[in-house]
Amino acid sequence: MKRKYQNTLKSIFSRPVSANIKWRDIEALFKNLGAEITEREGSRIEVFLFNQVRVFHRPHPRPDTDKGAVASIREWLKTNGVTP
């Protein structure tokens, strides 16, 4: 895994939960892990990864992901064996 994705993963797993992770970096990490991303209605995206489907809301107007979404993503990745 490239350093950029490793850094994003470290940010997701940092304590306390970070509130300044760019959503585009999280999407890039998902794609690097093999995810299929589909646009949904509004600002939602569907992420198919680990044989599971998760729906996330792209943050706007700011590009930073909120703490609740970061915590949810952390648990999903951890449950599926992805850790920094």
mmCIF file of N, CA and C in Angstrom:
data_model
loop_
_atom_site.group_PDB
_atom_site.id
_atom_site.type_symbol
_atom_site.label_atom_id
_atom_site.label_comp_id
_atom_site.label_asym_id
_atom_site.label_seq_id
_atom_site.Cartn_x
_atom_site.Cartn_y
_atom_site.Cartn_z
ATOM 1 N N MET A 1 0.847 -1.174 0.000
ATOM 2 C CA MET A 1 0.000 0.000 0.000
ATOM 3 C C MET A 1 0.892 1.237 0.000
ATOM 4 N N LYS A 2 0.548 2.187 -0.828
ATOM 5 C CA LYS A 2 1.328 3.418 -0.920
ATOM 6 C C LYS A 2 1.242 4.217 0.376
ATOM 7 N N ARG A 3 2.246 5.027 0.597
ATOM 8 C CA ARG A 3 2.330 5.830 1.822
ATOM 9 C C ARG A 3 1.100 6.736 1.997
ATOM 10 N N LYS A 4 0.593 7.282 0.900
ATOM 11 C CA LYS A 4 -0.575 8.176 0.985
ATOM 12 C C LYS A 4 -1.745 7.437 1.636
ATOM 13 N N TYR A 5 -1.997 6.207 1.216
ATOM 14 C CA TYR A 5 -3.096 5.432 1.767
ATOM 15 C C TYR A 5 -2.801 5.000 3.198
ATOM 16 N N GLN A 6 -1.543 4.702 3.485
ATOM 17 C CA GLN A 6 -1.153 4.351 4.855
ATOM 18 C C GLN A 6 -1.392 5.527 5.799
ATOM 19 N N ASN A 7 -1.073 6.725 5.331
ATOM 20 C CA ASN A 7 -1.288 7.919 6.155
ATOM 21 C C ASN A 7 -2.774 8.171 6.407
ATOM 22 N N THR A 8 -3.598 7.958 5.382
ATOM 23 C CA THR A 8 -5.045 8.117 5.554
ATOM 24 C C THR A 8 -5.555 7.096 6.560
ATOM 25 N N LEU A 9 -5.085 5.860 6.449
ATOM 26 C CA LEU A 9 -5.488 4.806 7.374
ATOM 27 C C LEU A 9 -5.072 5.143 8.804
ATOM 28 N N LYS A 10 -3.860 5.664 8.977
ATOM 29 C CA LYS A 10 -3.401 6.072 10.309
ATOM 30 C C LYS A 10 -4.280 7.194 10.864
ATOM 31 N N SER A 11 -4.668 8.129 10.005
ATOM 32 C CA SER A 11 -5.542 9.227 10.444
ATOM 33 C C SER A 11 -6.904 8.697 10.886
ATOM 34 N N ILE A 12 -7.436 7.723 10.158
ATOM 35 C CA ILE A 12 -8.735 7.147 10.505
ATOM 36 C C ILE A 12 -8.669 6.455 11.867
ATOM 37 N N PHE A 13 -7.542 5.805 12.156
ATOM 38 C CA PHE A 13 -7.402 5.062 13.403
ATOM 39 C C PHE A 13 -6.818 5.886 14.549
ATOM 40 N N SER A 14 -6.522 7.157 14.322
ATOM 41 C CA SER A 14 -5.929 7.975 15.380
ATOM 42 C C SER A 14 -6.952 8.264 16.474
ATOM 43 N N ARG A 15 -6.432 8.475 17.674
ATOM 44 C CA ARG A 15 -7.263 8.840 18.822
ATOM 45 C C ARG A 15 -6.770 10.171 19.332
ATOM 46 N N PRO A 16 -7.595 11.135 19.655
ATOM 47 C CA PRO A 16 -9.036 11.130 19.456
ATOM 48 C C PRO A 16 -9.383 11.158 17.973
ATOM 49 N N VAL A 17 -10.642 10.920 17.673
ATOM 50 C CA VAL A 17 -11.101 10.858 16.282
ATOM 51 C C VAL A 17 -10.804 12.175 15.588
ATOM 52 N N SER A 18 -10.179 12.083 14.434
ATOM 53 C CA SER A 18 -9.804 13.272 13.672
ATOM 54 C C SER A 18 -11.002 13.850 12.933
ATOM 55 N N ALA A 19 -11.074 15.165 12.884
ATOM 56 C CA ALA A 19 -12.155 15.840 12.166
ATOM 57 C C ALA A 19 -11.634 16.571 10.939
ATOM 58 N N ASN A 20 -10.409 16.277 10.517
ATOM 59 C CA ASN A 20 -9.868 16.989 9.353
ATOM 60 C C ASN A 20 -9.332 16.038 8.293
ATOM 61 N N ILE A 21 -9.981 14.885 8.125
ATOM 62 C CA ILE A 21 -9.607 13.951 7.057
ATOM 63 C C ILE A 21 -10.447 14.303 5.838
ATOM 64 N N LYS A 22 -9.794 14.522 4.735
ATOM 65 C CA LYS A 22 -10.500 14.864 3.492
ATOM 66 C C LYS A 22 -11.257 13.641 2.979
ATOM 67 N N TRP A 23 -12.510 13.862 2.584
ATOM 68 C CA TRP A 23 -13.329 12.761 2.087
ATOM 69 C C TRP A 23 -12.707 12.120 0.848
ATOM 70 N N ARG A 24 -12.113 12.911 -0.018
ATOM 71 C CA ARG A 24 -11.513 12.359 -1.241
ATOM 72 C C ARG A 24 -10.394 11.372 -0.892
ATOM 73 N N ASP A 25 -9.685 11.596 0.228
ATOM 74 C CA ASP A 25 -8.640 10.669 0.654
ATOM 75 C C ASP A 25 -9.238 9.347 1.130
ATOM 76 N N ILE A 26 -10.376 9.416 1.805
ATOM 77 C CA ILE A 26 -11.054 8.200 2.251
ATOM 78 C C ILE A 26 -11.564 7.413 1.044
ATOM 79 N N GLU A 27 -12.155 8.108 0.076
ATOM 80 C CA GLU A 27 -12.615 7.432 -1.147
ATOM 81 C C GLU A 27 -11.451 6.779 -1.878
ATOM 82 N N ALA A 28 -10.318 7.467 -1.956
ATOM 83 C CA ALA A 28 -9.135 6.908 -2.619
ATOM 84 C C ALA A 28 -8.660 5.657 -1.884
ATOM 85 N N LEU A 29 -8.713 5.664 -0.553
ATOM 86 C CA LEU A 29 -8.343 4.484 0.232
ATOM 87 C C LEU A 29 -9.287 3.332 -0.075
ATOM 88 N N PHE A 30 -10.594 3.607 -0.105
ATOM 89 C CA PHE A 30 -11.559 2.560 -0.443
ATOM 90 C C PHE A 30 -11.234 1.944 -1.803
ATOM 91 N N LYS A 31 -10.975 2.777 -2.788
ATOM 92 C CA LYS A 31 -10.664 2.280 -4.130
ATOM 93 C C LYS A 31 -9.395 1.449 -4.122
ATOM 94 N N ASN A 32 -8.391 1.875 -3.354
ATOM 95 C CA ASN A 32 -7.153 1.125 -3.258
ATOM 96 C C ASN A 32 -7.371 -0.246 -2.627
ATOM 97 N N LEU A 33 -8.348 -0.339 -1.739
ATOM 98 C CA LEU A 33 -8.669 -1.620 -1.101
ATOM 99 C C LEU A 33 -9.535 -2.506 -1.993
ATOM 100 N N GLY A 34 -9.947 -1.971 -3.164
ATOM 101 C CA GLY A 34 -10.705 -2.758 -4.125
ATOM 102 C C GLY A 34 -12.190 -2.464 -4.152
ATOM 103 N N ALA A 35 -12.597 -1.348 -3.594
ATOM 104 C CA ALA A 35 -14.020 -1.008 -3.537
ATOM 105 C C ALA A 35 -14.561 -0.578 -4.889
ATOM 106 N N GLU A 36 -15.841 -0.864 -5.078
ATOM 107 C CA GLU A 36 -16.594 -0.319 -6.202
ATOM 108 C C GLU A 36 -17.468 0.784 -5.620
ATOM 109 N N ILE A 37 -17.359 1.974 -6.186
ATOM 110 C CA ILE A 37 -18.110 3.123 -5.659
ATOM 111 C C ILE A 37 -19.125 3.568 -6.697
ATOM 112 N N THR A 38 -20.374 3.696 -6.252
ATOM 113 C CA THR A 38 -21.473 4.078 -7.124
ATOM 114 C C THR A 38 -22.132 5.328 -6.574
ATOM 115 N N GLU A 39 -22.434 6.265 -7.458
ATOM 116 C CA GLU A 39 -23.138 7.489 -7.051
ATOM 117 C C GLU A 39 -24.591 7.150 -6.748
ATOM 118 N N ARG A 40 -25.120 7.738 -5.686
ATOM 119 C CA ARG A 40 -26.528 7.571 -5.329
ATOM 120 C C ARG A 40 -27.185 8.939 -5.355
ATOM 121 N N GLU A 41 -28.419 9.008 -4.868
ATOM 122 C CA GLU A 41 -29.137 10.274 -4.868
ATOM 123 C C GLU A 41 -28.486 11.271 -3.918
ATOM 124 N N GLY A 42 -28.623 12.531 -4.252
ATOM 125 C CA GLY A 42 -28.043 13.584 -3.424
ATOM 126 C C GLY A 42 -26.533 13.479 -3.360
ATOM 127 N N SER A 43 -25.995 13.552 -2.175
ATOM 128 C CA SER A 43 -24.541 13.489 -1.985
ATOM 129 C C SER A 43 -24.110 12.123 -1.475
ATOM 130 N N ARG A 44 -24.938 11.131 -1.667
ATOM 131 C CA ARG A 44 -24.618 9.809 -1.150
ATOM 132 C C ARG A 44 -23.831 8.985 -2.161
ATOM 133 N N ILE A 45 -22.993 8.109 -1.618
ATOM 134 C CA ILE A 45 -22.290 7.151 -2.459
ATOM 135 C C ILE A 45 -22.452 5.772 -1.840
ATOM 136 N N GLU A 46 -22.459 4.773 -2.694
ATOM 137 C CA GLU A 46 -22.548 3.387 -2.257
ATOM 138 C C GLU A 46 -21.167 2.767 -2.422
ATOM 139 N N VAL A 47 -20.664 2.169 -1.363
ATOM 140 C CA VAL A 47 -19.343 1.552 -1.388
ATOM 141 C C VAL A 47 -19.524 0.043 -1.228
ATOM 142 N N PHE A 48 -19.095 -0.721 -2.239
ATOM 143 C CA PHE A 48 -19.133 -2.176 -2.158
ATOM 144 C C PHE A 48 -17.712 -2.651 -1.900
ATOM 145 N N LEU A 49 -17.497 -3.174 -0.684
ATOM 146 C CA LEU A 49 -16.174 -3.608 -0.256
ATOM 147 C C LEU A 49 -16.359 -4.692 0.795
ATOM 148 N N PHE A 50 -15.503 -5.690 0.808
ATOM 149 C CA PHE A 50 -15.583 -6.825 1.741
ATOM 150 C C PHE A 50 -16.894 -7.587 1.571
ATOM 151 N N ASN A 51 -17.410 -7.636 0.345
ATOM 152 C CA ASN A 51 -18.701 -8.275 0.055
ATOM 153 C C ASN A 51 -19.839 -7.652 0.854
ATOM 154 N N GLN A 52 -19.715 -6.375 1.160
ATOM 155 C CA GLN A 52 -20.731 -5.624 1.888
ATOM 156 C C GLN A 52 -20.974 -4.301 1.181
ATOM 157 N N VAL A 53 -22.160 -3.784 1.366
ATOM 158 C CA VAL A 53 -22.503 -2.478 0.801
ATOM 159 C C VAL A 53 -22.719 -1.506 1.952
ATOM 160 N N ARG A 54 -22.063 -0.365 1.881
ATOM 161 C CA ARG A 54 -22.248 0.719 2.846
ATOM 162 C C ARG A 54 -22.565 1.980 2.062
ATOM 163 N N VAL A 55 -23.446 2.783 2.613
ATOM 164 C CA VAL A 55 -23.800 4.052 1.980
ATOM 165 C C VAL A 55 -23.287 5.177 2.872
ATOM 166 N N PHE A 56 -22.543 6.081 2.258
ATOM 167 C CA PHE A 56 -21.979 7.221 2.977
ATOM 168 C C PHE A 56 -22.448 8.513 2.326
ATOM 169 N N HIS A 57 -22.456 9.570 3.105
ATOM 170 C CA HIS A 57 -22.833 10.891 2.624
ATOM 171 C C HIS A 57 -21.566 11.709 2.454
ATOM 172 N N ARG A 58 -21.341 12.187 1.238
ATOM 173 C CA ARG A 58 -20.184 13.059 0.997
ATOM 174 C C ARG A 58 -20.406 14.381 1.724
ATOM 175 N N PRO A 59 -19.415 14.806 2.476
ATOM 176 C CA PRO A 59 -19.581 16.084 3.185
ATOM 177 C C PRO A 59 -19.566 17.264 2.205
ATOM 178 N N HIS A 60 -20.358 18.268 2.531
ATOM 179 C CA HIS A 60 -20.348 19.489 1.743
ATOM 180 C C HIS A 60 -20.887 20.603 2.605
ATOM 181 N N PRO A 61 -20.563 21.828 2.457
ATOM 182 C CA PRO A 61 -19.665 22.372 1.450
ATOM 183 C C PRO A 61 -18.194 22.179 1.800
ATOM 184 N N ARG A 62 -17.876 21.787 3.054
ATOM 185 C CA ARG A 62 -16.469 21.566 3.428
ATOM 186 C C ARG A 62 -16.053 20.157 3.027
ATOM 187 N N PRO A 63 -14.804 19.945 2.681
ATOM 188 C CA PRO A 63 -14.345 18.626 2.233
ATOM 189 C C PRO A 63 -13.984 17.661 3.367
ATOM 190 N N ASP A 64 -14.032 18.142 4.628
ATOM 191 C CA ASP A 64 -13.614 17.314 5.754
ATOM 192 C C ASP A 64 -14.732 16.381 6.213
ATOM 193 N N THR A 65 -14.341 15.162 6.574
ATOM 194 C CA THR A 65 -15.284 14.154 7.032
ATOM 195 C C THR A 65 -15.558 14.355 8.521
ATOM 196 N N ASP A 66 -16.832 14.239 8.926
ATOM 197 C CA ASP A 66 -17.154 14.457 10.340
ATOM 198 C C ASP A 66 -16.711 13.268 11.189
ATOM 199 N N LYS A 67 -16.603 13.502 12.480
ATOM 200 C CA LYS A 67 -16.063 12.503 13.402
ATOM 201 C C LYS A 67 -16.906 11.225 13.449
ATOM 202 N N GLY A 68 -18.210 11.359 13.351
ATOM 203 C CA GLY A 68 -19.089 10.194 13.381
ATOM 204 C C GLY A 68 -18.829 9.266 12.207
ATOM 205 N N ALA A 69 -18.660 9.841 11.023
ATOM 206 C CA ALA A 69 -18.381 9.040 9.831
ATOM 207 C C ALA A 69 -17.016 8.381 9.935
ATOM 208 N N VAL A 70 -16.031 9.090 10.458
ATOM 209 C CA VAL A 70 -14.685 8.529 10.612
ATOM 210 C C VAL A 70 -14.728 7.340 11.573
ATOM 211 N N ALA A 71 -15.450 7.482 12.682
ATOM 212 C CA ALA A 71 -15.556 6.389 13.651
ATOM 213 C C ALA A 71 -16.249 5.177 13.025
ATOM 214 N N SER A 72 -17.278 5.416 12.237
ATOM 215 C CA SER A 72 -17.996 4.333 11.564
ATOM 216 C C SER A 72 -17.093 3.612 10.566
ATOM 217 N N ILE A 73 -16.340 4.377 9.798
ATOM 218 C CA ILE A 73 -15.416 3.798 8.818
ATOM 219 C C ILE A 73 -14.331 3.007 9.538
ATOM 220 N N ARG A 74 -13.818 3.533 10.640
ATOM 221 C CA ARG A 74 -12.785 2.836 11.413
ATOM 222 C C ARG A 74 -13.286 1.462 11.864
ATOM 223 N N GLU A 75 -14.496 1.411 12.414
ATOM 224 C CA GLU A 75 -15.036 0.137 12.890
ATOM 225 C C GLU A 75 -15.249 -0.841 11.748
ATOM 226 N N TRP A 76 -15.721 -0.346 10.610
ATOM 227 C CA TRP A 76 -15.944 -1.202 9.442
ATOM 228 C C TRP A 76 -14.621 -1.798 8.966
ATOM 229 N N LEU A 77 -13.600 -0.963 8.852
ATOM 230 C CA LEU A 77 -12.295 -1.447 8.414
ATOM 231 C C LEU A 77 -11.708 -2.429 9.431
ATOM 232 N N LYS A 78 -11.798 -2.091 10.705
ATOM 233 C CA LYS A 78 -11.252 -2.940 11.762
ATOM 234 C C LYS A 78 -11.933 -4.309 11.780
ATOM 235 N N THR A 79 -13.258 -4.320 11.627
ATOM 236 C CA THR A 79 -14.015 -5.559 11.600
ATOM 237 C C THR A 79 -13.570 -6.468 10.462
ATOM 238 N N ASN A 80 -13.100 -5.863 9.381
ATOM 239 C CA ASN A 80 -12.687 -6.630 8.212
ATOM 240 C C ASN A 80 -11.174 -6.789 8.107
ATOM 241 N N GLY A 81 -10.470 -6.548 9.201
ATOM 242 C CA GLY A 81 -9.036 -6.827 9.273
ATOM 243 C C GLY A 81 -8.123 -5.810 8.649
ATOM 244 N N VAL A 82 -8.625 -4.603 8.392
ATOM 245 C CA VAL A 82 -7.782 -3.552 7.824
ATOM 246 C C VAL A 82 -7.389 -2.601 8.955
ATOM 247 N N THR A 83 -6.104 -2.599 9.296
ATOM 248 C CA THR A 83 -5.590 -1.716 10.333
ATOM 249 C C THR A 83 -4.269 -1.129 9.860
ATOM 250 N N PRO A 84 -3.853 -0.010 10.481
ATOM 251 C CA PRO A 84 -2.581 0.584 10.046
ATOM 252 C C PRO A 84 -1.372 -0.252 10.436
#
